[in-house]
JSON list of C-alpha atoms in Angstrom, two decimals:
[
{"chain": "A", "resi": 8, "resn": "MET", "atom": "CA", "xyz": [97.59, 75.90, 90.10]},
{"chain": "A", "resi": 9, "resn": "GLN", "atom": "CA", "xyz": [101.09, 77.21, 91.00]},
{"chain": "A", "resi": 10, "resn": "LYS", "atom": "CA", "xyz": [102.20, 80.77, 91.66]},
{"chain": "A", "resi": 11, "resn": "VAL", "atom": "CA", "xyz": [104.53, 82.18, 89.29]},
{"chain": "A", "resi": 12, "resn": "ASP", "atom": "CA", "xyz": [107.57, 84.26, 90.20]},
{"chain": "A", "resi": 13, "resn": "LEU", "atom": "CA", "xyz": [108.77, 86.31, 87.24]},
{"chain": "A", "resi": 14, "resn": "LYS", "atom": "CA", "xyz": [112.35, 86.94, 88.37]},
{"chain": "A", "resi": 15, "resn": "GLU", "atom": "CA", "xyz": [112.73, 83.21, 89.06]},
{"chain": "A", "resi": 16, "resn": "LYS", "atom": "CA", "xyz": [111.35, 82.36, 85.65]},
{"chain": "A", "resi": 17, "resn": "PHE", "atom": "CA", "xyz": [113.93, 84.79, 83.99]},
{"chain": "A", "resi": 18, "resn": "THR", "atom": "CA", "xyz": [116.70, 82.81, 85.50]},
{"chain": "A", "resi": 19, "resn": "LEU", "atom": "CA", "xyz": [115.63, 79.61, 83.61]},
{"chain": "A", "resi": 20, "resn": "PHE", "atom": "CA", "xyz": [116.81, 80.70, 80.08]},
{"chain": "A", "resi": 21, "resn": "THR", "atom": "CA", "xyz": [119.17, 82.94, 78.35]},
{"chain": "A", "resi": 22, "resn": "GLU", "atom": "CA", "xyz": [118.03, 82.99, 74.72]},
{"chain": "A", "resi": 23, "resn": "GLN", "atom": "CA", "xyz": [116.72, 86.38, 73.32]},
{"chain": "A", "resi": 24, "resn": "TRP", "atom": "CA", "xyz": [113.62, 86.68, 71.25]},
{"chain": "A", "resi": 25, "resn": "ARG", "atom": "CA", "xyz": [112.17, 83.35, 72.17]},
{"chain": "A", "resi": 26, "resn": "PRO", "atom": "CA", "xyz": [109.13, 83.97, 74.16]},
{"chain": "A", "resi": 27, "resn": "LYS", "atom": "CA", "xyz": [108.27, 81.26, 76.98]},
{"chain": "A", "resi": 28, "resn": "ILE", "atom": "CA", "xyz": [104.86, 80.44, 78.20]},
{"chain": "A", "resi": 29, "resn": "VAL", "atom": "CA", "xyz": [104.43, 81.06, 81.88]},
{"chain": "A", "resi": 30, "resn": "GLY", "atom": "CA", "xyz": [100.70, 81.11, 82.25]},
{"chain": "A", "resi": 31, "resn": "GLU", "atom": "CA", "xyz": [97.50, 80.38, 80.40]},
{"chain": "A", "resi": 32, "resn": "LEU", "atom": "CA", "xyz": [93.94, 81.81, 80.86]},
{"chain": "A", "resi": 33, "resn": "ASN", "atom": "CA", "xyz": [90.89, 82.41, 78.84]},
{"chain": "A", "resi": 34, "resn": "GLY", "atom": "CA", "xyz": [92.51, 81.32, 75.55]},
{"chain": "A", "resi": 35, "resn": "GLN", "atom": "CA", "xyz": [95.37, 83.72, 76.11]},
{"chain": "A", "resi": 36, "resn": "TYR", "atom": "CA", "xyz": [99.00, 83.07, 77.10]},
{"chain": "A", "resi": 37, "resn": "VAL", "atom": "CA", "xyz": [101.25, 84.89, 79.41]},
{"chain": "A", "resi": 38, "resn": "LYS", "atom": "CA", "xyz": [104.67, 84.86, 78.10]},
{"chain": "A", "resi": 39, "resn": "ILE", "atom": "CA", "xyz": [108.07, 86.28, 79.01]},
{"chain": "A", "resi": 40, "resn": "ALA", "atom": "CA", "xyz": [110.93, 87.14, 76.92]},
{"chain": "A", "resi": 41, "resn": "LYS", "atom": "CA", "xyz": [114.50, 88.58, 76.82]},
{"chain": "A", "resi": 42, "resn": "LEU", "atom": "CA", "xyz": [114.95, 91.06, 74.07]},
{"chain": "A", "resi": 43, "resn": "GLN", "atom": "CA", "xyz": [118.05, 92.83, 72.84]},
{"chain": "A", "resi": 44, "resn": "GLY", "atom": "CA", "xyz": [118.72, 94.53, 69.41]},
{"chain": "A", "resi": 45, "resn": "GLU", "atom": "CA", "xyz": [116.12, 94.99, 66.72]},
{"chain": "A", "resi": 46, "resn": "PHE", "atom": "CA", "xyz": [113.50, 92.48, 65.90]},
{"chain": "A", "resi": 47, "resn": "VAL", "atom": "CA", "xyz": [111.50, 92.50, 62.50]},
{"chain": "A", "resi": 48, "resn": "TRP", "atom": "CA", "xyz": [108.78, 94.76, 61.39]},
{"chain": "A", "resi": 49, "resn": "HIS", "atom": "CA", "xyz": [105.47, 92.67, 61.60]},
{"chain": "A", "resi": 50, "resn": "LEU", "atom": "CA", "xyz": [101.83, 92.82, 62.30]},
{"chain": "A", "resi": 51, "resn": "HIS", "atom": "CA", "xyz": [99.28, 90.37, 63.82]},
{"chain": "A", "resi": 52, "resn": "GLU", "atom": "CA", "xyz": [96.05, 90.43, 61.67]},
{"chain": "A", "resi": 53, "resn": "ASP", "atom": "CA", "xyz": [93.75, 89.24, 64.32]},
{"chain": "A", "resi": 54, "resn": "GLU", "atom": "CA", "xyz": [95.37, 89.75, 67.72]},
{"chain": "A", "resi": 55, "resn": "ASP", "atom": "CA", "xyz": [96.10, 92.67, 70.08]},
{"chain": "A", "resi": 56, "resn": "GLU", "atom": "CA", "xyz": [99.46, 92.14, 71.92]},
{"chain": "A", "resi": 57, "resn": "LEU", "atom": "CA", "xyz": [100.42, 93.58, 75.30]},
{"chain": "A", "resi": 58, "resn": "PHE", "atom": "CA", "xyz": [104.20, 94.36, 76.03]},
{"chain": "A", "resi": 59, "resn": "PHE", "atom": "CA", "xyz": [104.90, 94.93, 79.74]},
{"chain": "A", "resi": 60, "resn": "VAL", "atom": "CA", "xyz": [108.50, 95.85, 80.71]},
{"chain": "A", "resi": 61, "resn": "VAL", "atom": "CA", "xyz": [109.65, 93.97, 83.71]},
{"chain": "A", "resi": 62, "resn": "HIS", "atom": "CA", "xyz": [113.29, 95.06, 83.51]},
{"chain": "A", "resi": 63, "resn": "GLY", "atom": "CA", "xyz": [115.21, 97.56, 81.27]},
{"chain": "A", "resi": 64, "resn": "GLN", "atom": "CA", "xyz": [113.74, 99.60, 78.57]},
{"chain": "A", "resi": 65, "resn": "LEU", "atom": "CA", "xyz": [112.08, 98.72, 75.20]},
{"chain": "A", "resi": 66, "resn": "THR", "atom": "CA", "xyz": [111.14, 100.85, 72.33]},
{"chain": "A", "resi": 67, "resn": "ILE", "atom": "CA", "xyz": [108.20, 99.88, 70.20]},
{"chain": "A", "resi": 68, "resn": "LYS", "atom": "CA", "xyz": [108.52, 101.45, 66.83]},
{"chain": "A", "resi": 69, "resn": "LEU", "atom": "CA", "xyz": [105.38, 102.13, 64.88]},
{"chain": "A", "resi": 70, "resn": "LYS", "atom": "CA", "xyz": [105.13, 103.57, 61.54]},
{"chain": "A", "resi": 71, "resn": "ASP", "atom": "CA", "xyz": [104.33, 107.06, 62.72]},
{"chain": "A", "resi": 72, "resn": "ARG", "atom": "CA", "xyz": [106.08, 107.12, 66.08]},
{"chain": "A", "resi": 73, "resn": "ASP", "atom": "CA", "xyz": [108.09, 105.40, 68.90]},
{"chain": "A", "resi": 74, "resn": "ILE", "atom": "CA", "xyz": [106.71, 104.20, 72.10]},
{"chain": "A", "resi": 75, "resn": "ASP", "atom": "CA", "xyz": [109.40, 104.20, 74.79]},
{"chain": "A", "resi": 76, "resn": "LEU", "atom": "CA", "xyz": [108.82, 101.89, 77.71]},
{"chain": "A", "resi": 77, "resn": "SER", "atom": "CA", "xyz": [110.49, 101.64, 80.93]},
{"chain": "A", "resi": 78, "resn": "GLU", "atom": "CA", "xyz": [110.05, 99.17, 83.92]},
{"chain": "A", "resi": 79, "resn": "GLY", "atom": "CA", "xyz": [106.38, 99.07, 85.02]},
{"chain": "A", "resi": 80, "resn": "GLN", "atom": "CA", "xyz": [104.97, 100.54, 81.73]},
{"chain": "A", "resi": 81, "resn": "PHE", "atom": "CA", "xyz": [103.07, 98.65, 79.15]},
{"chain": "A", "resi": 82, "resn": "PHE", "atom": "CA", "xyz": [101.74, 99.22, 75.70]},
{"chain": "A", "resi": 83, "resn": "ILE", "atom": "CA", "xyz": [99.05, 97.30, 73.72]},
{"chain": "A", "resi": 84, "resn": "VAL", "atom": "CA", "xyz": [99.71, 97.07, 70.03]},
{"chain": "A", "resi": 85, "resn": "PRO", "atom": "CA", "xyz": [96.30, 96.76, 68.35]},
{"chain": "A", "resi": 86, "resn": "ARG", "atom": "CA", "xyz": [95.64, 94.17, 65.79]},
{"chain": "A", "resi": 87, "resn": "GLY", "atom": "CA", "xyz": [96.81, 95.10, 62.25]},
{"chain": "A", "resi": 88, "resn": "VAL", "atom": "CA", "xyz": [99.38, 97.67, 63.42]},
{"chain": "A", "resi": 89, "resn": "GLU", "atom": "CA", "xyz": [102.85, 97.22, 62.09]},
{"chain": "A", "resi": 90, "resn": "HIS", "atom": "CA", "xyz": [105.46, 97.34, 64.88]},
{"chain": "A", "resi": 91, "resn": "LEU", "atom": "CA", "xyz": [109.14, 96.89, 65.55]},
{"chain": "A", "resi": 92, "resn": "PRO", "atom": "CA", "xyz": [110.42, 96.09, 69.01]},
{"chain": "A", "resi": 93, "resn": "VAL", "atom": "CA", "xyz": [113.92, 97.46, 69.71]},
{"chain": "A", "resi": 94, "resn": "ALA", "atom": "CA", "xyz": [116.10, 97.24, 72.90]},
{"chain": "A", "resi": 95, "resn": "HIS", "atom": "CA", "xyz": [119.53, 98.77, 73.17]},
{"chain": "A", "resi": 96, "resn": "SER", "atom": "CA", "xyz": [120.35, 96.67, 76.27]},
{"chain": "A", "resi": 97, "resn": "GLU", "atom": "CA", "xyz": [118.75, 93.50, 77.28]},
{"chain": "A", "resi": 98, "resn": "CYS", "atom": "CA", "xyz": [115.27, 94.00, 78.30]},
{"chain": "A", "resi": 99, "resn": "HIS", "atom": "CA", "xyz": [112.83, 91.62, 80.03]},
{"chain": "A", "resi": 100, "resn": "VAL", "atom": "CA", "xyz": [109.16, 91.67, 79.08]},
{"chain": "A", "resi": 101, "resn": "MET", "atom": "CA", "xyz": [105.91, 89.95, 79.91]},
{"chain": "A", "resi": 102, "resn": "LEU", "atom": "CA", "xyz": [103.44, 89.50, 77.04]},
{"chain": "A", "resi": 103, "resn": "PHE", "atom": "CA", "xyz": [99.83, 88.95, 77.24]},
{"chain": "A", "resi": 104, "resn": "GLU", "atom": "CA", "xyz": [98.27, 87.69, 73.85]},
{"chain": "A", "resi": 105, "resn": "PRO", "atom": "CA", "xyz": [95.98, 85.04, 72.40]},
{"chain": "A", "resi": 106, "resn": "LYS", "atom": "CA", "xyz": [97.34, 81.54, 72.23]},
{"chain": "A", "resi": 107, "resn": "THR", "atom": "CA", "xyz": [97.18, 81.79, 68.30]},
{"chain": "A", "resi": 108, "resn": "VAL", "atom": "CA", "xyz": [99.87, 84.46, 68.14]},
{"chain": "A", "resi": 109, "resn": "ARG", "atom": "CA", "xyz": [103.04, 83.85, 66.24]},
{"chain": "A", "resi": 110, "resn": "ASN", "atom": "CA", "xyz": [105.98, 86.00, 67.33]},
{"chain": "A", "resi": 111, "resn": "THR", "atom": "CA", "xyz": [106.81, 87.35, 63.92]},
{"chain": "A", "resi": 112, "resn": "GLY", "atom": "CA", "xyz": [103.14, 87.70, 62.96]},
{"chain": "A", "resi": 113, "resn": "ASN", "atom": "CA", "xyz": [102.72, 88.06, 59.12]},
{"chain": "A", "resi": 114, "resn": "VAL", "atom": "CA", "xyz": [106.43, 87.49, 58.67]},
{"chain": "A", "resi": 115, "resn": "GLN", "atom": "CA", "xyz": [108.21, 84.09, 58.58]},
{"chain": "A", "resi": 116, "resn": "ASN", "atom": "CA", "xyz": [112.00, 84.21, 58.98]},
{"chain": "A", "resi": 117, "resn": "GLU", "atom": "CA", "xyz": [114.75, 82.82, 61.21]},
{"chain": "A", "resi": 118, "resn": "ARG", "atom": "CA", "xyz": [113.24, 84.52, 64.24]},
{"chain": "A", "resi": 119, "resn": "THR", "atom": "CA", "xyz": [109.91, 82.77, 64.02]},
{"chain": "A", "resi": 120, "resn": "VAL", "atom": "CA", "xyz": [109.03, 80.54, 66.84]},
{"chain": "A", "resi": 121, "resn": "GLU", "atom": "CA", "xyz": [106.22, 78.30, 65.81]},
{"chain": "A", "resi": 122, "resn": "HIS", "atom": "CA", "xyz": [105.76, 76.65, 69.32]},
{"chain": "A", "resi": 123, "resn": "SER", "atom": "CA", "xyz": [106.72, 78.44, 72.44]},
{"chain": "A", "resi": 124, "resn": "GLU", "atom": "CA", "xyz": [108.28, 76.53, 75.28]},
{"chain": "A", "resi": 125, "resn": "ARG", "atom": "CA", "xyz": [106.48, 76.30, 78.52]},
{"chain": "A", "resi": 126, "resn": "ILE", "atom": "CA", "xyz": [108.62, 76.95, 81.61]},
{"chain": "B", "resi": 7, "resn": "MET", "atom": "CA", "xyz": [97.22, 103.91, 71.66]},
{"chain": "B", "resi": 8, "resn": "GLN", "atom": "CA", "xyz": [98.91, 105.38, 74.64]},
{"chain": "B", "resi": 9, "resn": "LYS", "atom": "CA", "xyz": [101.53, 103.55, 76.82]},
{"chain": "B", "resi": 10, "resn": "VAL", "atom": "CA", "xyz": [100.35, 103.04, 80.36]},
{"chain": "B", "resi": 11, "resn": "ASP", "atom": "CA", "xyz": [102.63, 103.71, 83.43]},
{"chain": "B", "resi": 12, "resn": "LEU", "atom": "CA", "xyz": [101.28, 101.54, 86.36]},
{"chain": "B", "resi": 13, "resn": "LYS", "atom": "CA", "xyz": [102.82, 103.79, 89.07]},
{"chain": "B", "resi": 14, "resn": "GLU", "atom": "CA", "xyz": [101.20, 106.78, 87.65]},
{"chain": "B", "resi": 15, "resn": "LYS", "atom": "CA", "xyz": [97.82, 105.07, 87.37]},
{"chain": "B", "resi": 16, "resn": "PHE", "atom": "CA", "xyz": [97.90, 104.07, 91.00]},
{"chain": "B", "resi": 17, "resn": "THR", "atom": "CA", "xyz": [98.23, 107.75, 92.03]},
{"chain": "B", "resi": 18, "resn": "LEU", "atom": "CA", "xyz": [94.78, 108.52, 90.34]},
{"chain": "B", "resi": 19, "resn": "PHE", "atom": "CA", "xyz": [92.71, 106.82, 92.88]},
{"chain": "B", "resi": 20, "resn": "THR", "atom": "CA", "xyz": [92.53, 105.77, 96.57]},
{"chain": "B", "resi": 21, "resn": "GLU", "atom": "CA", "xyz": [89.56, 103.42, 96.96]},
{"chain": "B", "resi": 22, "resn": "GLN", "atom": "CA", "xyz": [90.16, 99.87, 97.88]},
{"chain": "B", "resi": 23, "resn": "TRP", "atom": "CA", "xyz": [88.55, 96.88, 96.19]},
{"chain": "B", "resi": 24, "resn": "ARG", "atom": "CA", "xyz": [87.28, 98.87, 93.16]},
{"chain": "B", "resi": 25, "resn": "PRO", "atom": "CA", "xyz": [89.27, 97.73, 90.12]},
{"chain": "B", "resi": 26, "resn": "LYS", "atom": "CA", "xyz": [89.91, 100.29, 87.45]},
{"chain": "B", "resi": 27, "resn": "ILE", "atom": "CA", "xyz": [90.34, 99.48, 83.72]},
{"chain": "B", "resi": 28, "resn": "VAL", "atom": "CA", "xyz": [93.68, 100.56, 82.33]},
{"chain": "B", "resi": 29, "resn": "GLY", "atom": "CA", "xyz": [93.84, 98.45, 79.13]},
{"chain": "B", "resi": 30, "resn": "GLU", "atom": "CA", "xyz": [91.73, 96.40, 76.84]},
{"chain": "B", "resi": 31, "resn": "LEU", "atom": "CA", "xyz": [92.76, 93.62, 74.29]},
{"chain": "B", "resi": 32, "resn": "ASN", "atom": "CA", "xyz": [91.11, 90.69, 72.71]},
{"chain": "B", "resi": 33, "resn": "GLY", "atom": "CA", "xyz": [88.07, 90.82, 74.90]},
{"chain": "B", "resi": 34, "resn": "GLN", "atom": "CA", "xyz": [89.99, 91.08, 77.98]},
{"chain": "B", "resi": 35, "resn": "TYR", "atom": "CA", "xyz": [90.59, 93.86, 80.48]},
{"chain": "B", "resi": 36, "resn": "VAL", "atom": "CA", "xyz": [93.80, 94.86, 82.19]},
{"chain": "B", "resi": 37, "resn": "LYS", "atom": "CA", "xyz": [92.67, 96.26, 85.49]},
{"chain": "B", "resi": 38, "resn": "ILE", "atom": "CA", "xyz": [94.45, 97.60, 88.59]},
{"chain": "B", "resi": 39, "resn": "ALA", "atom": "CA", "xyz": [93.22, 97.67, 92.17]},
{"chain": "B", "resi": 40, "resn": "LYS", "atom": "CA", "xyz": [94.24, 98.61, 95.68]},
{"chain": "B", "resi": 41, "resn": "LEU", "atom": "CA", "xyz": [93.45, 95.90, 98.24]},
{"chain": "B", "resi": 42, "resn": "GLN", "atom": "CA", "xyz": [93.46, 95.77, 101.98]},
{"chain": "B", "resi": 43, "resn": "GLY", "atom": "CA", "xyz": [91.75, 93.57, 104.42]},
{"chain": "B", "resi": 44, "resn": "GLU", "atom": "CA", "xyz": [89.68, 90.62, 103.46]},
{"chain": "B", "resi": 45, "resn": "PHE", "atom": "CA", "xyz": [87.32, 90.38, 100.37]},
{"chain": "B", "resi": 46, "resn": "VAL", "atom": "CA", "xyz": [84.55, 87.84, 100.07]},
{"chain": "B", "resi": 47, "resn": "TRP", "atom": "CA", "xyz": [84.54, 84.19, 99.06]},
{"chain": "B", "resi": 48, "resn": "HIS", "atom": "CA", "xyz": [83.42, 83.93, 95.46]},
{"chain": "B", "resi": 49, "resn": "LEU", "atom": "CA", "xyz": [84.05, 82.21, 92.19]},
{"chain": "B", "resi": 50, "resn": "HIS", "atom": "CA", "xyz": [83.78, 83.04, 88.51]},
{"chain": "B", "resi": 51, "resn": "GLU", "atom": "CA", "xyz": [81.81, 80.34, 86.58]},
{"chain": "B", "resi": 52, "resn": "ASP", "atom": "CA", "xyz": [83.33, 80.87, 83.19]},
{"chain": "B", "resi": 53, "resn": "GLU", "atom": "CA", "xyz": [86.41, 83.07, 83.66]},
{"chain": "B", "resi": 54, "resn": "ASP", "atom": "CA", "xyz": [89.95, 82.55, 84.76]},
{"chain": "B", "resi": 55, "resn": "GLU", "atom": "CA", "xyz": [91.44, 85.53, 86.67]},
{"chain": "B", "resi": 56, "resn": "LEU", "atom": "CA", "xyz": [95.04, 86.47, 86.90]},
{"chain": "B", "resi": 57, "resn": "PHE", "atom": "CA", "xyz": [96.36, 88.43, 90.05]},
{"chain": "B", "resi": 58, "resn": "PHE", "atom": "CA", "xyz": [99.79, 90.01, 89.45]},
{"chain": "B", "resi": 59, "resn": "VAL", "atom": "CA", "xyz": [101.26, 91.80, 92.69]},
{"chain": "B", "resi": 60, "resn": "VAL", "atom": "CA", "xyz": [102.78, 95.18, 91.66]},
{"chain": "B", "resi": 61, "resn": "HIS", "atom": "CA", "xyz": [103.37, 96.32, 95.31]},
{"chain": "B", "resi": 62, "resn": "GLY", "atom": "CA", "xyz": [102.97, 94.75, 98.81]},
{"chain": "B", "resi": 63, "resn": "GLN", "atom": "CA", "xyz": [101.79, 91.26, 99.43]},
{"chain": "B", "resi": 64, "resn": "LEU", "atom": "CA", "xyz": [98.60, 89.38, 98.74]},
{"chain": "B", "resi": 65, "resn": "THR", "atom": "CA", "xyz": [97.26, 86.09, 99.99]},
{"chain": "B", "resi": 66, "resn": "ILE", "atom": "CA", "xyz": [94.82, 84.36, 97.83]},
{"chain": "B", "resi": 67, "resn": "LYS", "atom": "CA", "xyz": [92.93, 81.75, 100.03]},
{"chain": "B", "resi": 68, "resn": "LEU", "atom": "CA", "xyz": [91.67, 78.69, 98.38]},
{"chain": "B", "resi": 69, "resn": "LYS", "atom": "CA", "xyz": [89.46, 76.17, 99.95]},
{"chain": "B", "resi": 70, "resn": "ASP", "atom": "CA", "xyz": [92.51, 73.82, 100.38]},
{"chain": "B", "resi": 71, "resn": "ARG", "atom": "CA", "xyz": [95.42, 76.17, 100.73]},
{"chain": "B", "resi": 72, "resn": "ASP", "atom": "CA", "xyz": [96.76, 79.73, 100.64]},
{"chain": "B", "resi": 73, "resn": "ILE", "atom": "CA", "xyz": [98.64, 81.20, 97.93]},
{"chain": "B", "resi": 74, "resn": "ASP", "atom": "CA", "xyz": [101.08, 83.90, 99.11]},
{"chain": "B", "resi": 75, "resn": "LEU", "atom": "CA", "xyz": [102.08, 86.36, 96.62]},
{"chain": "B", "resi": 76, "resn": "SER", "atom": "CA", "xyz": [104.85, 89.13, 96.70]},
{"chain": "B", "resi": 77, "resn": "GLU", "atom": "CA", "xyz": [105.80, 91.71, 94.29]},
{"chain": "B", "resi": 78, "resn": "GLY", "atom": "CA", "xyz": [106.56, 90.41, 90.78]},
{"chain": "B", "resi": 79, "resn": "GLN", "atom": "CA", "xyz": [104.54, 87.24, 91.37]},
{"chain": "B", "resi": 80, "resn": "PHE", "atom": "CA", "xyz": [101.24, 86.21, 89.93]},
{"chain": "B", "resi": 81, "resn": "PHE", "atom": "CA", "xyz": [98.59, 83.59, 90.31]},
{"chain": "B", "resi": 82, "resn": "ILE", "atom": "CA", "xyz": [95.78, 82.48, 87.95]},
{"chain": "B", "resi": 83, "resn": "VAL", "atom": "CA", "xyz": [92.61, 81.46, 89.68]},
{"chain": "B", "resi": 84, "resn": "PRO", "atom": "CA", "xyz": [90.90, 78.93, 87.30]},
{"chain": "B", "resi": 85, "resn": "ARG", "atom": "CA", "xyz": [87.18, 79.31, 86.58]},
{"chain": "B", "resi": 86, "resn": "GLY", "atom": "CA", "xyz": [85.04, 77.68, 89.10]},
{"chain": "B", "resi": 87, "resn": "VAL", "atom": "CA", "xyz": [87.42, 77.82, 91.98]},
{"chain": "B", "resi": 88, "resn": "GLU", "atom": "CA", "xyz": [86.37, 79.64, 95.06]},
{"chain": "B", "resi": 89, "resn": "HIS", "atom": "CA", "xyz": [88.77, 82.10, 96.30]},
{"chain": "B", "resi": 90, "resn": "LEU", "atom": "CA", "xyz": [89.20, 84.91, 98.89]},
{"chain": "B", "resi": 91, "resn": "PRO", "atom": "CA", "xyz": [91.82, 87.67, 98.36]},
{"chain": "B", "resi": 92, "resn": "VAL", "atom": "CA", "xyz": [93.37, 89.01, 101.74]},
{"chain": "B", "resi": 93, "resn": "ALA", "atom": "CA", "xyz": [95.90, 91.80, 102.15]},
{"chain": "B", "resi": 94, "resn": "HIS", "atom": "CA", "xyz": [97.18, 92.70, 105.63]},
{"chain": "B", "resi": 95, "resn": "SER", "atom": "CA", "xyz": [98.60, 95.94, 104.33]},
{"chain": "B", "resi": 96, "resn": "GLU", "atom": "CA", "xyz": [97.55, 97.84, 101.28]},
{"chain": "B", "resi": 97, "resn": "CYS", "atom": "CA", "xyz": [98.55, 95.79, 98.20]},
{"chain": "B", "resi": 98, "resn": "HIS", "atom": "CA", "xyz": [98.57, 96.93, 94.56]},
{"chain": "B", "resi": 99, "resn": "VAL", "atom": "CA", "xyz": [97.62, 94.42, 91.93]},
{"chain": "B", "resi": 100, "resn": "MET", "atom": "CA", "xyz": [97.23, 94.19, 88.21]},
{"chain": "B", "resi": 101, "resn": "LEU", "atom": "CA", "xyz": [94.38, 91.97, 87.06]},
{"chain": "B", "resi": 102, "resn": "PHE", "atom": "CA", "xyz": [93.87, 90.23, 83.63]},
{"chain": "B", "resi": 103, "resn": "GLU", "atom": "CA", "xyz": [90.37, 88.83, 83.00]},
{"chain": "B", "resi": 104, "resn": "PRO", "atom": "CA", "xyz": [87.69, 88.76, 80.38]},
{"chain": "B", "resi": 105, "resn": "LYS", "atom": "CA", "xyz": [85.53, 91.81, 80.04]},
{"chain": "B", "resi": 106, "resn": "THR", "atom": "CA", "xyz": [82.63, 89.89, 81.45]},
{"chain": "B", "resi": 107, "resn": "VAL", "atom": "CA", "xyz": [84.00, 89.33, 84.84]},
{"chain": "B", "resi": 108, "resn": "ARG", "atom": "CA", "xyz": [82.23, 90.90, 87.90]},
{"chain": "B", "resi": 109, "resn": "ASN", "atom": "CA", "xyz": [84.51, 91.45, 90.80]},
{"chain": "B", "resi": 110, "resn": "THR", "atom": "CA", "xyz": [82.53, 89.46, 93.29]},
{"chain": "B", "resi": 111, "resn": "GLY", "atom": "CA", "xyz": [81.68, 86.63, 90.82]},
{"chain": "B", "resi": 112, "resn": "ASN", "atom": "CA", "xyz": [78.74, 84.52, 91.98]},
{"chain": "B", "resi": 113, "resn": "VAL", "atom": "CA", "xyz": [78.22, 86.74, 94.92]},
{"chain": "B", "resi": 114, "resn": "GLN", "atom": "CA", "xyz": [76.36, 90.15, 95.00]},
{"chain": "B", "resi": 115, "resn": "ASN", "atom": "CA", "xyz": [76.93, 92.46, 97.93]},
{"chain": "B", "resi": 116, "resn": "GLU", "atom": "CA", "xyz": [78.09, 95.90, 98.88]},
{"chain": "B", "resi": 117, "resn": "ARG", "atom": "CA", "xyz": [81.44, 95.23, 97.32]},
{"chain": "B", "resi": 118, "resn": "THR", "atom": "CA", "xyz": [80.05, 94.43, 93.91]},
{"chain": "B", "resi": 119, "resn": "VAL", "atom": "CA", "xyz": [81.09, 96.88, 91.23]},
{"chain": "B", "resi": 120, "resn": "GLU", "atom": "CA", "xyz": [78.95, 96.39, 88.23]},
{"chain": "B", "resi": 121, "resn": "HIS", "atom": "CA", "xyz": [80.92, 98.77, 85.92]},
{"chain": "B", "resi": 122, "resn": "SER", "atom": "CA", "xyz": [84.55, 99.34, 86.42]},
{"chain": "B", "resi": 123, "resn": "GLU", "atom": "CA", "xyz": [85.80, 102.88, 85.83]},
{"chain": "B", "resi": 124, "resn": "ARG", "atom": "CA", "xyz": [88.35, 103.51, 83.05]},
{"chain": "B", "resi": 125, "resn": "ILE", "atom": "CA", "xyz": [91.36, 105.55, 84.10]}
]
């Protein structure tokens, strides 16, 4: 039972696209990640996923439109919906999702992180 | 599937201690609330509850210590733990919790909100 300071947590790592666990509740994880560039199109069959922008800007591309997010905005990607996160400059996000989520969803490639680190 | 801008959502209401639903995922709600003054000691038997401070300062009193939160900090109150939120000035928070949570937990009084409004 410790409070979590997001800004402090973001100083603890530099890697991009590797979400870190910063909290756990009700079978869900709170994670944070640094994102830059383009990820990979994927979907999560059984999990909804929340992206909250803490710093910078993030575009979540969907098949039919783009969702442009700035600091203080969030978007929930419903289960089964293909999406592609894109950040032109480094963006800091907080994620809220079930513990079972794999970052690349139905895709497995070099960006897949099977077990997120807890910081 | 709409993005949510927290600052904009906070302009839509003025009442304090009446959480509003701004998102739903995986059986959980994302809520926001304006808090000022002292709430009521309570606990949630089966639900962990996350308090994220968006603006201002919040103290979550526990029976054995106080958790002081500023903007960008969060705290997860584990199920079964008695807590008392206190804010000297108006504080804006985002909450993550199961859909089943009642704001006053095991206590029912004039501050109980049985059904949160969706904004």
